[in-house]
Amino acid sequence: MGRPMAHNLASAGFQVLGWNRTPAKAPPGVAEKRSIEEVARDCQVVATMLADDAAVESAAHVLYEHLPRGATHLGMSTISIALARRLAFEHAARGQRYVAAPVFGRPEAAEKKLLWIVTGGETDGLATIFDALGKVSLSLAEPWQASLVKLTGNFVILSLIESLGEALALVEKGGIDPREVMRFIGSTFLDAPAVRGYGGRIADTELEPAGFALVLGLKDVNLMLKAADELRSPLPLAGIARDHFLAALARGRENWDWGGLASAIRESAGLSPVRRG
Amino acid sequence: MGRPMAHNLASAGFQVLGWNRTPAKAPPGVAEKRSIEEVARDCQVVATMLADDAAVESAAHVLYEHLPRGATHLGMSTISIALARRLAFEHAARGQRYVAAPVFGRPEAAEKKLLWIVTGGETDGLATIFDALGKVSLSLAEPWQASLVKLTGNFVILSLIESLGEALALVEKGGIDPREVMRFIGSTFLDAPAVRGYGGRIADTELEPAGFALVLGLKDVNLMLKAADELRSPLPLAGIARDHFLAALARGRENWDWGGLASAIRESAGLSPVRRG
């Protein structure tokens, strides 16, 4: 996600410095730096788009030290609400600002500047950045609340994957082509982007290459369950999906799309994980 | 549902005879009869739209006896796949035809002839009837397969209700207005009729009057679980939703909308079943 987003910012006229764990991936117009420290020193806004809490927290420790006073750390990753709270506190203690801005949308949407952005915290002066990436669709008072909505949105998508996985296995056991049922559902009462995208993939059992990998899905479902713990709000659907993630990962499917949890549902119904022919 | 459908058939020029357990409910243009037997004797096509398996089976026993040879019993109710199989067998044994044609769409959609129809079985000669009611969106070989797709579609909607119920309780526990989150989800990655309809109702905790009552939802989820049994295809999400139905019904909410299973989710998160103010 980071690469098309950096490219869109550069195209919009921003001076963009980039850093990536794998070097030489900066898109045209983005000056690649050798460390987060080098990026932090000269920037008014530093956006992080990283895989998990550990990666974000490790970057944040550099930012605490090197980001100028008054500068903004824009957190665009999907992270725990506990870490979002901590980032807001630690940056504020140093006269810096933490704003959460997780995004919804597949990599293709990022390329087309069509991301749906959820902000958390005070966003003064950031509108032109958001405009270059997509559309602010929901604004919340606190950074951790934006992280919560991101996790909640992913929970709803995950529940949809689980539900369509169970539904399509059932009709296939009934001798019906799941692709036809999926076309029906996705063109009638559930005519929505996420349904057509994930549902089509599950019905076709086309689960590689990943848009969002199974192993990242497990990370996210654990963050959802952690948020549920902290807020004392049960998420039994997340528990079921988590077990299907584990069953799929137990069979070595780390790099399948997270829609691939449907493969474990298929197996529990006595079907082969991927349909043949 | 039956009333607007009968009205649409009469408006389309069909000669329509009606029967209802509660008399004097026939719409203009529909001749009301005193018994199913009276309806059956003179009709080429008899449609049943009844609440459950027991009501359909009891009507079917009259139809077996009184429907002319070559006439069609059009089953539009949501029934078990086992009963659908039995109806097809028993009608065929008497030279009659059983065609399943369950529909998706709320009562408002029925009024506007916008129902999505799933057919199962041989539908020769029925096109003008379907045209008067909505659109045939999926056609399957066997009547029981159409019943299965109807149950599966309701399962997907039910999973959505459960998922949105859990999601919105979680954000509310996080101090976020669930109505804002629902507007966000329903206008972005899940911009679909069923999401906006049920999600809006759950977010508003407006669960009366029922579009489809909780107690009918319990009936449907039990039919889904029965189909899952017969086809050996686990539906763990249906099990969770069933428990929430029972918890809501235990509190006397028979006549709430089936979106009202979210009230039990709210209670399990320590929230009042309906938001105040």
Coordinates of C-alpha atoms in Angstrom, one line a residue:
Chain A
M1 CA 0.0 0.0 0.0
G2 CA 2.8 2.4 0.9
R3 CA 4.3 2.7 -2.6
P4 CA 1.2 3.9 -4.6
M5 CA 0.3 6.2 -1.7
A6 CA 3.8 7.8 -1.7
H7 CA 3.5 8.1 -5.5
N8 CA 0.2 9.9 -5.2
L9 CA 1.6 12.3 -2.7
A10 CA 4.6 13.1 -4.9
S11 CA 2.2 13.6 -7.9
A12 CA 0.2 16.0 -5.9
G13 CA 3.3 18.2 -5.5
F14 CA 4.4 17.2 -2.0
Q15 CA 8.1 16.8 -1.4
V16 CA 8.2 13.1 -0.3
L17 CA 11.0 11.3 1.5
G18 CA 10.6 7.5 1.7
W19 CA 12.0 4.6 3.7
N20 CA 11.3 0.9 3.3
R21 CA 12.7 -2.2 4.9
T22 CA 13.5 -3.4 1.4
P23 CA 15.6 -0.6 -0.3
A24 CA 15.2 0.7 -3.8
K25 CA 11.4 0.4 -3.9
A26 CA 10.7 4.2 -3.9
P27 CA 8.4 5.3 -6.8
P28 CA 9.4 8.1 -9.1
G29 CA 9.4 11.5 -7.4
V30 CA 10.1 10.0 -4.0
A31 CA 13.6 10.6 -2.5
E32 CA 14.6 7.4 -0.8
K33 CA 16.4 7.7 2.6
R34 CA 18.5 5.1 4.3
S35 CA 16.8 5.3 7.7
I36 CA 13.7 6.4 9.5
E37 CA 15.9 8.9 11.4
E38 CA 16.9 10.6 8.1
V39 CA 13.2 10.8 7.1
A40 CA 12.1 12.1 10.5
R41 CA 14.6 15.0 10.8
D42 CA 13.4 17.1 7.9
C43 CA 9.6 16.3 7.8
Q44 CA 6.6 18.1 9.1
V45 CA 4.5 14.9 8.6
V46 CA 5.7 11.3 8.7
A47 CA 3.3 8.6 7.7
T48 CA 3.8 5.0 8.8
M49 CA 2.2 2.1 6.9
L50 CA 3.7 -1.0 8.4
A51 CA 2.7 -4.6 8.9
D52 CA 2.1 -4.9 12.7
D53 CA 2.3 -3.4 16.1
A54 CA 6.0 -4.4 16.6
A55 CA 7.1 -2.7 13.3
V56 CA 5.1 0.5 14.1
E57 CA 6.4 0.7 17.7
S58 CA 10.0 0.2 16.6
A59 CA 9.6 3.1 14.0
A60 CA 7.8 5.2 16.6
H61 CA 10.8 5.0 19.0
V62 CA 12.9 6.7 16.3
L63 CA 10.2 9.2 15.6
Y64 CA 9.9 10.2 19.3
E65 CA 13.6 11.1 19.2
H66 CA 14.0 12.7 15.8
L67 CA 10.7 14.2 14.7
P68 CA 10.7 18.0 15.1
R69 CA 8.4 19.6 17.8
G70 CA 5.1 20.4 16.2
A71 CA 5.5 17.7 13.5
T72 CA 2.9 15.0 13.0
H73 CA 3.2 11.2 13.0
L74 CA 0.4 10.0 10.7
G75 CA -0.4 6.4 11.6
M76 CA -2.0 4.6 8.7
S77 CA -1.3 1.0 9.7
T78 CA -3.8 -1.4 11.3
I79 CA -2.6 -1.5 14.9
S80 CA -4.0 -2.3 18.4
I81 CA -6.1 0.3 20.2
A82 CA -3.6 0.0 23.1
L83 CA -0.6 1.0 20.9
A84 CA -2.6 3.9 19.3
R85 CA -3.3 5.2 22.8
R86 CA 0.4 4.9 23.7
L87 CA 1.5 6.6 20.5
A88 CA -0.8 9.6 21.1
F89 CA 0.5 9.9 24.7
E90 CA 4.2 9.6 23.9
H91 CA 4.2 12.0 20.9
A92 CA 2.2 14.6 22.9
A93 CA 4.7 14.3 25.7
R94 CA 7.4 15.5 23.2
G95 CA 5.3 18.3 21.7
Q96 CA 4.6 16.1 18.6
R97 CA 1.3 15.1 17.3
Y98 CA -0.1 11.7 16.6
V99 CA -3.0 11.4 14.2
A100 CA -4.4 8.0 13.2
A101 CA -5.6 7.7 9.6
P102 CA -6.1 4.0 8.7
V103 CA -7.5 3.4 5.3
F104 CA -9.9 0.9 3.7
G105 CA -9.4 -0.2 0.1
R106 CA -7.4 -2.8 -1.9
P107 CA -4.0 -1.8 -3.4
E108 CA -5.8 -1.0 -6.7
A109 CA -7.9 1.5 -4.9
A110 CA -4.7 3.1 -3.4
E111 CA -3.3 3.5 -6.9
K112 CA -6.5 5.3 -8.1
K113 CA -6.5 7.6 -5.0
L114 CA -9.8 6.0 -4.0
L115 CA -9.0 5.0 -0.4
W116 CA -11.6 5.5 2.3
I117 CA -9.8 7.2 5.2
V118 CA -10.9 7.1 8.8
T119 CA -9.2 9.8 10.9
G120 CA -8.7 10.0 14.7
G121 CA -7.4 13.1 16.5
E122 CA -6.9 16.7 15.5
T123 CA -6.3 16.9 11.7
D124 CA -5.7 20.6 11.1
G125 CA -3.4 21.1 8.1
L126 CA -3.7 17.6 6.8
A127 CA -6.5 18.0 4.3
T128 CA -4.3 18.3 1.2
I129 CA -2.5 15.1 2.2
F130 CA -5.8 13.2 2.6
D131 CA -7.1 14.6 -0.7
A132 CA -4.1 13.2 -2.5
L133 CA -4.8 9.7 -1.2
G134 CA -8.6 9.3 -1.1
K135 CA -11.5 10.6 0.8
V136 CA -11.9 11.2 4.6
S137 CA -15.1 9.1 5.2
L138 CA -15.2 9.2 9.0
S139 CA -13.5 11.5 11.6
L140 CA -13.2 10.6 15.2
A141 CA -12.0 12.5 18.3
E142 CA -9.2 10.1 19.4
P143 CA -6.6 8.3 17.4
W144 CA -7.3 5.0 19.2
Q145 CA -11.0 5.3 18.1
A146 CA -9.9 5.4 14.4
S147 CA -7.8 2.2 15.1
L148 CA -10.9 0.7 16.7
V149 CA -13.1 1.5 13.6
K150 CA -10.4 0.1 11.3
L151 CA -10.4 -3.2 13.3
T152 CA -14.2 -3.2 13.4
G153 CA -14.4 -2.7 9.6
N154 CA -11.9 -5.5 9.1
F155 CA -14.0 -7.6 11.5
V156 CA -17.1 -7.0 9.4
I157 CA -15.2 -8.0 6.2
L158 CA -13.8 -11.0 7.9
S159 CA -17.3 -12.1 9.1
L160 CA -18.4 -11.7 5.5
I161 CA -15.6 -14.0 4.3
E162 CA -16.5 -16.5 7.0
S163 CA -20.2 -16.3 6.1
L164 CA -19.7 -16.7 2.4
G165 CA -17.3 -19.5 3.0
E166 CA -19.9 -21.4 5.0
A167 CA -22.7 -20.5 2.6
L168 CA -20.9 -21.5 -0.6
A169 CA -19.7 -24.8 0.9
L170 CA -23.3 -25.6 1.8
V171 CA -24.7 -25.0 -1.7
E172 CA -21.8 -26.9 -3.2
K173 CA -22.7 -29.9 -1.0
G174 CA -26.2 -29.5 -2.4
G175 CA -24.9 -29.9 -6.0
I176 CA -25.2 -26.2 -6.9
D177 CA -22.5 -24.2 -8.6
P178 CA -21.3 -21.8 -5.9
R179 CA -20.2 -19.3 -8.6
E180 CA -23.9 -18.9 -9.7
V181 CA -25.0 -18.4 -6.1
M182 CA -22.3 -15.8 -5.6
R183 CA -23.3 -14.0 -8.7
F184 CA -26.9 -14.0 -7.5
I185 CA -26.0 -12.7 -3.9
G186 CA -23.5 -10.1 -5.2
S187 CA -25.9 -8.7 -7.7
T188 CA -29.0 -8.5 -5.5
F189 CA -29.3 -7.9 -1.7
L190 CA -25.5 -7.8 -1.2
D191 CA -24.5 -5.8 -4.2
A192 CA -21.3 -4.3 -2.6
P193 CA -17.6 -4.1 -3.5
A194 CA -16.4 -6.3 -0.7
V195 CA -19.0 -9.0 -1.4
R196 CA -18.2 -9.2 -5.1
G197 CA -14.4 -9.1 -4.5
Y198 CA -14.1 -11.7 -1.7
G199 CA -17.2 -13.7 -2.6
G200 CA -16.0 -14.1 -6.2
R201 CA -12.5 -15.2 -5.0
I202 CA -14.0 -17.7 -2.5
A203 CA -16.5 -19.1 -5.1
D204 CA -13.7 -19.5 -7.7
T205 CA -11.4 -20.9 -4.9
E206 CA -8.8 -18.6 -6.4
L207 CA -6.9 -17.8 -3.2
E208 CA -3.5 -17.0 -4.6
P209 CA -1.9 -14.6 -5.0
A210 CA -2.9 -12.8 -1.9
G211 CA -4.4 -9.3 -1.9
F212 CA -4.1 -9.4 1.9
A213 CA -2.3 -12.5 3.2
L214 CA -3.8 -15.1 5.6
V215 CA -1.0 -14.6 8.1
L216 CA -1.9 -10.9 8.2
G217 CA -5.5 -11.8 8.7
L218 CA -4.6 -13.8 11.8
K219 CA -2.7 -10.8 13.1
D220 CA -5.8 -8.6 12.6
V221 CA -8.2 -11.1 14.1
N222 CA -6.0 -11.2 17.2
L223 CA -6.0 -7.4 17.4
M224 CA -9.8 -7.5 17.1
L225 CA -10.1 -10.0 20.0
K226 CA -7.7 -7.8 22.0
A227 CA -9.8 -4.7 21.5
A228 CA -12.9 -6.8 22.4
D229 CA -11.1 -7.8 25.7
E230 CA -10.2 -4.3 26.6
L231 CA -13.6 -2.9 25.8
R232 CA -15.5 -5.9 27.3
S233 CA -17.5 -6.5 24.2
P234 CA -17.8 -10.2 23.0
L235 CA -17.0 -11.0 19.3
P236 CA -17.9 -14.7 19.0
L237 CA -17.7 -14.4 15.1
A238 CA -14.1 -13.4 15.4
G239 CA -13.4 -16.5 17.5
I240 CA -14.8 -18.8 14.8
A241 CA -12.9 -17.1 12.0
R242 CA -9.7 -17.2 14.1
D243 CA -10.0 -21.0 14.3
H244 CA -10.4 -21.3 10.6
F245 CA -7.3 -19.1 10.1
L246 CA -5.4 -21.4 12.3
A247 CA -6.7 -24.5 10.5
A248 CA -5.6 -22.9 7.1
L249 CA -2.2 -21.8 8.5
A250 CA -1.7 -25.3 10.0
R251 CA -1.7 -26.5 6.4
G252 CA 1.0 -24.0 5.3
R253 CA -1.2 -21.4 3.6
E254 CA 0.6 -18.3 5.0
N255 CA 0.7 -16.6 1.6
W256 CA -2.9 -17.3 0.5
D257 CA -5.3 -14.5 0.5
W258 CA -7.2 -14.1 3.8
G259 CA -10.3 -15.2 1.8
G260 CA -8.4 -18.6 2.0
L261 CA -9.8 -19.2 5.5
A262 CA -12.7 -20.6 3.4
S263 CA -10.4 -23.5 2.4
A264 CA -10.6 -24.7 6.1
I265 CA -14.4 -24.4 5.9
R266 CA -14.4 -26.4 2.7
E267 CA -12.3 -29.1 4.4
S268 CA -14.5 -29.2 7.5
A269 CA -17.4 -29.9 5.0
G270 CA -15.4 -32.7 3.4
L271 CA -14.6 -30.8 0.3
S272 CA -11.1 -30.4 -1.2
P273 CA -9.5 -27.0 -0.1
V274 CA -9.5 -25.8 -3.8
R275 CA -12.1 -27.0 -6.3
R276 CA -10.6 -28.9 -9.2
G277 CA -11.9 -28.1 -12.7
Chain B
M1 CA -45.9 -10.7 1.3
G2 CA -48.9 -12.6 -0.1
R3 CA -51.2 -9.7 -0.4
P4 CA -49.0 -7.3 -2.6
M5 CA -48.0 -10.4 -4.7
A6 CA -51.7 -11.3 -5.3
H7 CA -52.4 -7.7 -6.1
N8 CA -49.6 -7.6 -8.7
L9 CA -50.8 -10.8 -10.4
A10 CA -54.4 -9.4 -10.6
S11 CA -53.0 -6.1 -12.0
A12 CA -51.1 -8.0 -14.6
G13 CA -54.4 -9.5 -15.9
F14 CA -54.4 -12.9 -14.2
Q15 CA -57.6 -14.3 -12.8
V16 CA -56.6 -14.6 -9.1
L17 CA -58.3 -16.6 -6.4
G18 CA -57.1 -16.1 -2.9
W19 CA -57.2 -17.8 0.4
N20 CA -55.8 -16.6 3.7
R21 CA -56.1 -17.9 7.3
T22 CA -57.5 -14.5 8.3
P23 CA -60.5 -13.8 6.0
A24 CA -61.3 -10.6 4.2
K25 CA -57.7 -9.6 3.4
A26 CA -57.9 -10.1 -0.3
P27 CA -56.7 -7.1 -2.3
P28 CA -58.9 -5.5 -5.1
G29 CA -59.2 -7.8 -8.1
V30 CA -58.6 -11.0 -6.1
A31 CA -61.6 -13.3 -5.6
E32 CA -61.5 -14.6 -2.0
K33 CA -62.3 -18.2 -1.5
R34 CA -63.3 -19.9 1.8
S35 CA -60.8 -22.8 1.6
I36 CA -57.7 -24.0 -0.1
E37 CA -59.8 -26.8 -1.7
E38 CA -62.0 -24.2 -3.5
V39 CA -58.9 -22.4 -4.8
A40 CA -57.2 -25.6 -5.9
R41 CA -60.1 -27.1 -7.9
D42 CA -60.2 -24.3 -10.6
C43 CA -56.6 -23.3 -10.9
Q44 CA -53.7 -24.1 -13.2
V45 CA -51.2 -22.6 -10.8
V46 CA -51.5 -22.4 -7.0
A47 CA -48.9 -20.4 -5.2
T48 CA -48.3 -21.0 -1.5
M49 CA -46.7 -18.3 0.7
L50 CA -47.0 -19.5 4.3
A51 CA -45.1 -19.1 7.5
D52 CA -43.5 -22.5 8.0
D53 CA -43.2 -26.2 7.1
A54 CA -46.3 -27.2 9.0
A55 CA -48.5 -24.7 7.3
V56 CA -47.2 -25.6 3.9
E57 CA -47.5 -29.3 4.5
S58 CA -51.0 -28.9 5.7
A59 CA -52.0 -26.9 2.6
A60 CA -50.1 -29.4 0.4
H61 CA -52.3 -32.2 1.6
V62 CA -55.3 -30.4 0.2
L63 CA -53.5 -29.6 -3.0
Y64 CA -52.5 -33.3 -3.5
E65 CA -56.1 -34.2 -3.5
H66 CA -57.8 -31.3 -5.3
L67 CA -55.3 -29.8 -7.8
P68 CA -56.0 -30.8 -11.4
R69 CA -53.6 -33.2 -13.1
G70 CA -51.0 -31.1 -15.0
A71 CA -51.5 -28.1 -12.6
T72 CA -48.6 -26.5 -10.7
H73 CA -48.0 -26.0 -7.1
L74 CA -45.7 -23.0 -6.9
G75 CA -43.9 -23.0 -3.5
M76 CA -42.8 -19.5 -2.6
S77 CA -42.4 -20.0 1.2
T78 CA -39.1 -20.6 3.0
I79 CA -39.2 -24.3 3.8
S80 CA -36.9 -27.1 4.7
I81 CA -35.1 -28.9 1.9
A82 CA -36.6 -32.1 3.2
L83 CA -40.1 -30.8 2.7
A84 CA -39.3 -29.4 -0.7
R85 CA -38.1 -32.9 -1.8
R86 CA -41.3 -34.5 -0.4
L87 CA -43.5 -32.0 -2.2
A88 CA -41.8 -32.6 -5.5
F89 CA -42.2 -36.3 -5.1
E90 CA -45.8 -36.3 -3.9
H91 CA -47.1 -33.9 -6.6
A92 CA -45.3 -35.8 -9.3
A93 CA -46.9 -39.0 -8.1
R94 CA -50.3 -37.4 -8.8
G95 CA -49.4 -36.0 -12.2
Q96 CA -49.1 -32.5 -10.7
R97 CA -46.0 -30.3 -10.8
Y98 CA -44.2 -28.8 -7.9
V99 CA -42.0 -25.7 -8.7
A100 CA -40.1 -23.9 -5.9
A101 CA -39.9 -20.1 -6.3
P102 CA -38.8 -18.5 -3.0
V103 CA -38.2 -14.8 -3.2
F104 CA -35.9 -12.3 -1.7
G105 CA -37.0 -8.7 -0.9
R106 CA -38.9 -6.9 1.8
P107 CA -42.7 -6.3 1.7
E108 CA -42.0 -2.9 0.0
A109 CA -40.1 -4.6 -2.8
A110 CA -43.0 -7.0 -3.2
E111 CA -45.3 -4.0 -3.7
K112 CA -43.1 -2.6 -6.4
K113 CA -42.7 -5.9 -8.3
L114 CA -39.0 -5.9 -7.4
L115 CA -38.7 -9.3 -5.8
W116 CA -35.6 -11.4 -6.6
I117 CA -36.9 -14.9 -7.5
V118 CA -35.0 -18.2 -7.3
T119 CA -36.6 -21.0 -9.1
G120 CA -36.1 -24.7 -8.7
G121 CA -37.6 -27.3 -11.1
E122 CA -39.1 -27.1 -14.6
T123 CA -40.7 -23.6 -15.1
D124 CA -42.3 -23.9 -18.5
G125 CA -45.2 -21.6 -18.9
L126 CA -44.6 -19.7 -15.6
A127 CA -42.6 -16.7 -17.1
T128 CA -45.5 -14.3 -17.2
I129 CA -46.3 -15.0 -13.5
F130 CA -42.7 -14.3 -12.5
D131 CA -42.6 -11.2 -14.6
A132 CA -45.6 -9.8 -12.7
L133 CA -43.8 -10.3 -9.3
G134 CA -40.2 -9.5 -10.0
K135 CA -37.2 -10.9 -11.7
V136 CA -36.0 -14.5 -11.9
S137 CA -32.4 -14.1 -10.7
L138 CA -31.3 -17.7 -10.4
S139 CA -32.7 -20.9 -11.8
L140 CA -31.9 -24.4 -10.4
A141 CA -32.7 -27.9 -11.6
E142 CA -34.5 -29.2 -8.5
P143 CA -37.1 -27.6 -6.2
W144 CA -35.2 -28.4 -3.1
Q145 CA -32.1 -26.7 -4.4
A146 CA -34.1 -23.4 -4.6
S147 CA -35.2 -23.9 -1.0
L148 CA -31.5 -24.5 -0.1
V149 CA -30.5 -21.2 -1.9
K150 CA -33.2 -19.4 -0.1
L151 CA -32.0 -20.7 3.3
T152 CA -28.4 -20.0 2.3
G153 CA -29.3 -16.4 1.4
N154 CA -31.1 -15.9 4.6
F155 CA -28.1 -17.4 6.4
V156 CA -25.8 -14.7 4.7
I157 CA -28.2 -11.9 5.8
L158 CA -28.4 -13.4 9.3
S159 CA -24.6 -13.5 9.5
L160 CA -24.6 -9.9 8.5
I161 CA -27.0 -9.0 11.2
E162 CA -24.9 -10.9 13.8
S163 CA -21.7 -9.3 12.5
L164 CA -23.1 -5.8 12.5
G165 CA -24.6 -6.3 15.9
E166 CA -21.2 -7.4 17.4
A167 CA -19.3 -4.6 15.5
L168 CA -21.7 -1.8 16.5
A169 CA -21.7 -2.9 20.2
L170 CA -17.9 -2.8 20.1
V171 CA -17.6 0.7 18.7
E172 CA -20.3 1.9 21.1
K173 CA -18.3 0.5 24.0
G174 CA -15.4 2.6 22.5
G175 CA -17.4 5.8 22.9
I176 CA -18.2 6.1 19.2
D177 CA -21.6 6.7 17.7
P178 CA -22.6 3.4 16.0
R179 CA -24.8 5.3 13.6
E180 CA -21.8 7.1 12.2
V181 CA -19.9 3.9 11.8
M182 CA -22.9 2.3 10.1
R183 CA -23.2 5.2 7.7
F184 CA -19.5 4.8 6.9
I185 CA -19.6 1.0 6.3
G186 CA -22.9 1.2 4.4
S187 CA -21.6 3.9 2.0
T188 CA -18.2 2.4 1.3
F189 CA -17.1 -1.3 1.1
L190 CA -20.5 -2.6 2.1
D191 CA -22.7 -0.3 0.1
A192 CA -25.6 -2.8 -0.3
P193 CA -29.4 -2.8 0.2
A194 CA -29.3 -5.4 3.0
V195 CA -26.5 -3.6 4.9
R196 CA -28.1 -0.2 4.9
G197 CA -31.5 -1.7 5.8
Y198 CA -30.5 -4.0 8.7
G199 CA -27.4 -2.0 9.7
G200 CA -29.4 1.2 10.0
R201 CA -32.0 -0.5 12.1
I202 CA -29.5 -2.1 14.4
A203 CA -27.5 1.1 14.8
D204 CA -30.7 3.0 15.6
T205 CA -31.9 0.2 17.9
E206 CA -35.2 0.6 16.1
L207 CA -36.3 -3.0 16.3
E208 CA -40.1 -2.6 16.2
P209 CA -42.2 -3.0 14.2
A210 CA -40.8 -6.1 12.6
G211 CA -40.3 -6.4 8.9
F212 CA -39.5 -10.0 9.6
A213 CA -40.1 -11.1 13.1
L214 CA -37.5 -12.6 15.5
V215 CA -39.6 -15.7 16.0
L216 CA -39.6 -16.3 12.2
G217 CA -35.9 -15.8 12.3
L218 CA -35.5 -18.6 14.8
K219 CA -37.6 -20.8 12.5
D220 CA -35.3 -20.0 9.6
V221 CA -32.1 -20.5 11.5
N222 CA -33.3 -24.0 12.6
L223 CA -34.1 -24.8 8.9
M224 CA -30.6 -23.7 8.0
L225 CA -29.1 -25.9 10.7
K226 CA -31.3 -28.8 9.5
A227 CA -30.1 -28.4 5.9
A228 CA -26.5 -28.2 7.2
D229 CA -27.2 -31.5 9.0
E230 CA -28.6 -33.2 6.0
L231 CA -25.8 -32.0 3.7
R232 CA -23.0 -32.5 6.2
S233 CA -21.7 -28.9 6.0
P234 CA -21.0 -27.1 9.2
L235 CA -22.5 -23.6 9.8
P236 CA -20.9 -22.4 13.0
L237 CA -22.1 -18.8 12.4
A238 CA -25.7 -20.0 12.4
G239 CA -25.1 -21.6 15.8
I240 CA -24.0 -18.3 17.3
A241 CA -26.9 -16.4 15.8
R242 CA -29.3 -19.1 17.0
D243 CA -28.2 -18.6 20.6
H244 CA -28.7 -14.8 20.3
F245 CA -32.2 -15.4 18.9
L246 CA -32.9 -17.6 21.9
A247 CA -31.6 -15.0 24.3
A248 CA -33.7 -12.3 22.7
L249 CA -36.8 -14.6 22.7
A250 CA -36.2 -15.5 26.3
R251 CA -36.8 -11.8 27.1
G252 CA -40.2 -11.9 25.3
R253 CA -39.1 -10.2 22.0
E254 CA -41.1 -12.5 19.6
N255 CA -42.5 -9.5 17.6
W256 CA -39.3 -7.5 17.3
D257 CA -37.6 -7.5 13.9
W258 CA -35.0 -10.3 13.5
G259 CA -32.4 -7.6 13.5
G260 CA -33.4 -7.6 17.2
L261 CA -31.0 -10.5 17.9
A262 CA -28.5 -7.5 18.2
S263 CA -30.3 -6.7 21.4
A264 CA -29.0 -9.9 23.0
I265 CA -25.5 -9.0 21.7
R266 CA -25.8 -5.5 23.3
E267 CA -26.8 -7.1 26.6
S268 CA -23.9 -9.5 26.5
A269 CA -21.6 -6.4 26.1
G270 CA -23.3 -4.8 29.2
L271 CA -25.3 -2.3 27.1
S272 CA -29.1 -1.8 27.5
P273 CA -31.0 -3.8 24.8
V274 CA -32.2 -0.5 23.2
R275 CA -30.2 2.7 23.3
R276 CA -31.9 5.6 25.3
G277 CA -31.8 9.1 23.8

